[in-house]
PDB file of C-alpha atoms in Angstrom:
ATOM      1  CA  MET A   1    -156.959-200.296  11.552  1.00  0.00           C
ATOM      2  CA  ASP A   2    -159.987-202.621  11.575  1.00  0.00           C
ATOM      3  CA  ASP A   3    -161.736-200.589   8.859  1.00  0.00           C
ATOM      4  CA  HIS A   4    -158.922-201.360   6.444  1.00  0.00           C
ATOM      5  CA  LYS A   5    -158.180-204.991   7.330  1.00  0.00           C
ATOM      6  CA  TYR A   6    -160.502-206.484   4.705  1.00  0.00           C
ATOM      7  CA  LEU A   7    -158.998-204.357   1.945  1.00  0.00           C
ATOM      8  CA  PHE A   8    -155.520-205.232   3.167  1.00  0.00           C
ATOM      9  CA  LYS A   9    -156.292-208.964   2.999  1.00  0.00           C
ATOM     10  CA  VAL A  10    -157.645-208.676  -0.516  1.00  0.00           C
ATOM     11  CA  VAL A  11    -154.606-206.747  -1.687  1.00  0.00           C
ATOM     12  CA  LEU A  12    -152.194-209.230  -0.148  1.00  0.00           C
ATOM     13  CA  VAL A  13    -153.639-212.481  -1.478  1.00  0.00           C
ATOM     14  CA  GLY A  14    -151.408-213.643  -4.290  1.00  0.00           C
ATOM     15  CA  ASN A  15    -149.317-210.477  -4.413  1.00  0.00           C
ATOM     16  CA  ALA A  16    -145.702-210.602  -5.497  1.00  0.00           C
ATOM     17  CA  GLY A  17    -144.673-207.816  -3.138  1.00  0.00           C
ATOM     18  CA  VAL A  18    -145.763-206.119   0.062  1.00  0.00           C
ATOM     19  CA  VAL A  19    -144.763-202.610   1.110  1.00  0.00           C
ATOM     20  CA  LEU A  20    -145.345-201.551   4.707  1.00  0.00           C
ATOM     21  CA  ALA A  21    -144.880-197.878   5.479  1.00  0.00           C
ATOM     22  CA  TYR A  22    -144.707-195.896   8.695  1.00  0.00           C
ATOM     23  CA  ASP A  23    -144.290-192.205   9.467  1.00  0.00           C
ATOM     24  CA  VAL A  24    -140.853-191.533  11.036  1.00  0.00           C
ATOM     25  CA  SER A  25    -142.363-188.548  12.851  1.00  0.00           C
ATOM     26  CA  CYS A  26    -145.091-190.662  14.503  1.00  0.00           C
ATOM     27  CA  GLN A  27    -143.974-193.557  16.737  1.00  0.00           C
ATOM     28  CA  PRO A  28    -147.453-195.189  16.891  1.00  0.00           C
ATOM     29  CA  THR A  29    -147.367-195.838  13.131  1.00  0.00           C
ATOM     30  CA  PHE A  30    -144.114-197.758  13.601  1.00  0.00           C
ATOM     31  CA  ASP A  31    -145.539-199.635  16.582  1.00  0.00           C
ATOM     32  CA  CYS A  32    -148.389-200.963  14.399  1.00  0.00           C
ATOM     33  CA  ILE A  33    -145.998-202.618  11.932  1.00  0.00           C
ATOM     34  CA  ASN A  34    -146.002-205.835  14.002  1.00  0.00           C
ATOM     35  CA  GLU A  35    -149.770-206.141  13.506  1.00  0.00           C
ATOM     36  CA  TRP A  36    -149.337-205.762   9.754  1.00  0.00           C
ATOM     37  CA  ILE A  37    -146.556-208.363   9.761  1.00  0.00           C
ATOM     38  CA  ASN A  38    -149.040-210.809  11.280  1.00  0.00           C
ATOM     39  CA  GLU A  39    -151.430-210.025   8.422  1.00  0.00           C
ATOM     40  CA  ILE A  40    -148.673-210.561   5.869  1.00  0.00           C
ATOM     41  CA  GLU A  41    -147.707-213.896   7.374  1.00  0.00           C
ATOM     42  CA  GLN A  42    -151.323-215.029   7.381  1.00  0.00           C
ATOM     43  CA  TYR A  43    -152.489-213.782   3.978  1.00  0.00           C
ATOM     44  CA  ALA A  44    -149.578-212.888   1.700  1.00  0.00           C
ATOM     45  CA  ASN A  45    -147.742-215.086  -0.734  1.00  0.00           C
ATOM     46  CA  LYS A  46    -145.014-216.655   1.414  1.00  0.00           C
ATOM     47  CA  LYS A  47    -142.392-215.720  -1.181  1.00  0.00           C
ATOM     48  CA  ALA A  48    -143.603-212.137  -1.628  1.00  0.00           C
ATOM     49  CA  LEU A  49    -140.997-209.391  -1.657  1.00  0.00           C
ATOM     50  CA  ARG A  50    -141.246-207.584   1.703  1.00  0.00           C
ATOM     51  CA  ILE A  51    -140.300-203.910   1.902  1.00  0.00           C
ATOM     52  CA  LEU A  52    -140.339-201.569   4.896  1.00  0.00           C
ATOM     53  CA  VAL A  53    -140.517-197.833   4.230  1.00  0.00           C
ATOM     54  CA  GLY A  54    -140.091-194.982   6.676  1.00  0.00           C
ATOM     55  CA  THR A  55    -141.901-191.924   5.306  1.00  0.00           C
ATOM     56  CA  LYS A  56    -141.815-188.164   5.924  1.00  0.00           C
ATOM     57  CA  VAL A  57    -138.046-187.938   6.426  1.00  0.00           C
ATOM     58  CA  ASP A  58    -138.351-184.277   5.463  1.00  0.00           C
ATOM     59  CA  LYS A  59    -139.721-183.756   8.997  1.00  0.00           C
ATOM     60  CA  GLU A  60    -136.338-184.483  10.585  1.00  0.00           C
ATOM     61  CA  GLU A  61    -136.944-182.083  13.486  1.00  0.00           C
ATOM     62  CA  GLU A  62    -140.095-184.072  14.372  1.00  0.00           C
ATOM     63  CA  ARG A  63    -138.506-187.521  13.964  1.00  0.00           C
ATOM     64  CA  GLU A  64    -139.575-190.077  16.576  1.00  0.00           C
ATOM     65  CA  VAL A  65    -138.243-193.249  14.915  1.00  0.00           C
ATOM     66  CA  PRO A  66    -134.470-193.193  14.274  1.00  0.00           C
ATOM     67  CA  THR A  67    -133.180-194.681  11.022  1.00  0.00           C
ATOM     68  CA  HIS A  68    -131.182-197.376  12.812  1.00  0.00           C
ATOM     69  CA  ILE A  69    -134.354-198.604  14.554  1.00  0.00           C
ATOM     70  CA  GLY A  70    -136.125-199.034  11.205  1.00  0.00           C
ATOM     71  CA  GLU A  71    -133.086-200.774   9.712  1.00  0.00           C
ATOM     72  CA  SER A  72    -132.754-203.142  12.675  1.00  0.00           C
ATOM     73  CA  PHE A  73    -136.465-203.915  12.661  1.00  0.00           C
ATOM     74  CA  ALA A  74    -136.425-204.666   8.932  1.00  0.00           C
ATOM     75  CA  ALA A  75    -133.450-207.018   9.322  1.00  0.00           C
ATOM     76  CA  ALA A  76    -134.907-208.788  12.371  1.00  0.00           C
ATOM     77  CA  ASN A  77    -138.237-209.343  10.602  1.00  0.00           C
ATOM     78  CA  ASN A  78    -136.831-210.634   7.308  1.00  0.00           C
ATOM     79  CA  PHE A  79    -137.730-207.679   5.128  1.00  0.00           C
ATOM     80  CA  ASP A  80    -136.000-207.769   1.756  1.00  0.00           C
ATOM     81  CA  TYR A  81    -135.430-204.015   1.609  1.00  0.00           C
ATOM     82  CA  PHE A  82    -135.599-200.941   3.846  1.00  0.00           C
ATOM     83  CA  VAL A  83    -135.584-197.296   2.812  1.00  0.00           C
ATOM     84  CA  GLU A  84    -136.681-193.934   4.182  1.00  0.00           C
ATOM     85  CA  THR A  85    -138.502-191.564   1.846  1.00  0.00           C
ATOM     86  CA  SER A  86    -140.228-188.215   1.578  1.00  0.00           C
ATOM     87  CA  ALA A  87    -143.057-187.510  -0.821  1.00  0.00           C
ATOM     88  CA  ALA A  88    -142.722-183.788  -0.072  1.00  0.00           C
ATOM     89  CA  SER A  89    -139.072-183.592  -1.145  1.00  0.00           C
ATOM     90  CA  SER A  90    -139.090-186.718  -3.379  1.00  0.00           C
ATOM     91  CA  GLU A  91    -136.146-188.085  -1.387  1.00  0.00           C
ATOM     92  CA  ASN A  92    -135.602-191.768  -2.257  1.00  0.00           C
ATOM     93  CA  VAL A  93    -139.065-192.152  -3.837  1.00  0.00           C
ATOM     94  CA  GLU A  94    -137.702-192.971  -7.280  1.00  0.00           C
ATOM     95  CA  ILE A  95    -135.099-195.257  -5.710  1.00  0.00           C
ATOM     96  CA  LEU A  96    -137.869-197.154  -3.898  1.00  0.00           C
ATOM     97  CA  PHE A  97    -139.883-197.729  -7.088  1.00  0.00           C
ATOM     98  CA  GLN A  98    -136.795-198.727  -9.052  1.00  0.00           C
ATOM     99  CA  GLU A  99    -135.704-201.137  -6.328  1.00  0.00           C
ATOM    100  CA  VAL A 100    -139.137-202.784  -6.196  1.00  0.00           C
ATOM    101  CA  ALA A 101    -139.341-203.113  -9.980  1.00  0.00           C
ATOM    102  CA  THR A 102    -135.774-204.423 -10.273  1.00  0.00           C
ATOM    103  CA  ARG A 103    -136.143-206.973  -7.486  1.00  0.00           C
ATOM    104  CA  LEU A 104    -139.503-208.252  -8.738  1.00  0.00           C
ATOM    105  CA  ALA A 105    -138.228-208.558 -12.298  1.00  0.00           C
ATOM    106  CA  SER A 106    -135.119-210.374 -11.087  1.00  0.00           C
ATOM    107  CA  GLU A 107    -137.119-212.841  -9.015  1.00  0.00           C
ATOM    108  CA  MET A 108    -139.553-213.474 -11.855  1.00  0.00           C
ATOM    109  CA  ARG A 109    -136.650-214.235 -14.177  1.00  0.00           C
ATOM    110  CA  LYS A 110    -135.288-216.747 -11.657  1.00  0.00           C
ATOM    111  CA  ASP A 111    -138.539-218.620 -11.236  1.00  0.00           C
ATOM    112  CA  GLU A 112    -141.497-217.875 -13.487  1.00  0.00           C
ATOM    113  CA  THR A 113    -143.804-219.992 -11.347  1.00  0.00           C
ATOM    114  CA  ARG A 114    -142.941-218.275  -8.066  1.00  0.00           C
ATOM    115  CA  TYR A 115    -146.135-216.248  -7.866  1.00  0.00           C
ATOM    116  CA  ASN A 116    -149.143-218.565  -7.504  1.00  0.00           C
ATOM    117  CA  GLY A 117    -147.888-220.872 -10.206  1.00  0.00           C
ATOM    118  CA  ASN A 118    -148.666-218.348 -12.933  1.00  0.00           C
ATOM    119  CA  LYS A 119    -146.190-218.049 -15.744  1.00  0.00           C
ATOM    120  CA  ALA A 120    -144.627-214.624 -15.971  1.00  0.00           C
ATOM    121  CA  ARG A 121    -145.004-212.712 -19.185  1.00  0.00           C
ATOM    122  CA  SER A 122    -141.893-211.770 -21.021  1.00  0.00           C
ATOM    123  CA  LEU A 123    -140.216-208.844 -19.324  1.00  0.00           C
ATOM    124  CA  ASN A 124    -139.525-207.360 -22.752  1.00  0.00           C
ATOM    125  CA  ASN A 125    -143.162-207.572 -23.832  1.00  0.00           C
ATOM    126  CA  GLU A 126    -144.166-204.406 -25.662  1.00  0.00           C
ATOM    127  CA  ASN A 127    -147.633-204.672 -24.122  1.00  0.00           C
ATOM    128  CA  GLY A 128    -146.219-204.841 -20.580  1.00  0.00           C
ATOM    129  CA  ILE A 129    -146.459-202.188 -17.915  1.00  0.00           C
ATOM    130  CA  ASN A 130    -143.458-199.968 -17.203  1.00  0.00           C
ATOM    131  CA  LEU A 131    -143.735-199.539 -13.430  1.00  0.00           C
ATOM    132  CA  VAL A 132    -140.716-197.276 -13.125  1.00  0.00           C
ATOM    133  CA  GLY A 133    -141.952-195.009 -15.914  1.00  0.00           C
ATOM    134  CA  ARG A 134    -145.401-194.802 -14.339  1.00  0.00           C
ATOM    135  CA  ALA A 135    -143.909-194.080 -10.925  1.00  0.00           C
ATOM    136  CA  GLN A 136    -141.755-191.280 -12.328  1.00  0.00           C
ATOM    137  CA  GLN A 137    -144.776-189.822 -14.111  1.00  0.00           C
ATOM    138  CA  HIS A 138    -146.807-189.957 -10.889  1.00  0.00           C
ATOM    139  CA  ILE A 139    -144.021-188.286  -8.904  1.00  0.00           C
ATOM    140  CA  ARG A 140    -143.684-185.440 -11.425  1.00  0.00           C
ATOM    141  CA  SER A 141    -147.453-184.950 -11.421  1.00  0.00           C
ATOM    142  CA  ALA A 142    -147.629-184.915  -7.616  1.00  0.00           C
ATOM    143  CA  GLN A 143    -144.751-182.445  -7.369  1.00  0.00           C
ATOM    144  CA  SER A 144    -146.339-180.041  -9.815  1.00  0.00           C
ATOM    145  CA  ASN A 145    -149.718-180.234  -8.055  1.00  0.00           C
ATOM    146  CA  CYS A 146    -148.813-180.081  -4.388  1.00  0.00           C
ATOM    147  CA  CYS A 147    -145.155-179.645  -3.637  1.00  0.00           C
ATOM    148  CA  GLY A 148    -144.431-176.549  -5.710  1.00  0.00           C
TER     149      GLY A 148
END
């Protein structure tokens, strides 16, 4: 974890959202989430969207972290959203990206100065970035290259 702490701090400073992920088939990855929460609380925007993601749900027979444990942990630690996903089967991946994009857009509409005092660009700006479209493109590309 120490090798990646500096990068993690840089990524978090001023971010509008933070996604923490753990492998449902590997308990130690879930156990480390508390350490990352400390990093978030120290370095992230205090109003950043916080999302907890359990990954590799396609490995159900190897599951070590039950869904209800992830849900309870997310609720107890004030995460805004919890979901379990699988990159291998694409389960809930698109839903995750859509949820993040929708929630961030909604919050930016409510308060354009929420994120570091910067004014948000128009959400209908033709020069903007379509996160959902990019995510879908990335998923299709990954599926065709590795998940046959």
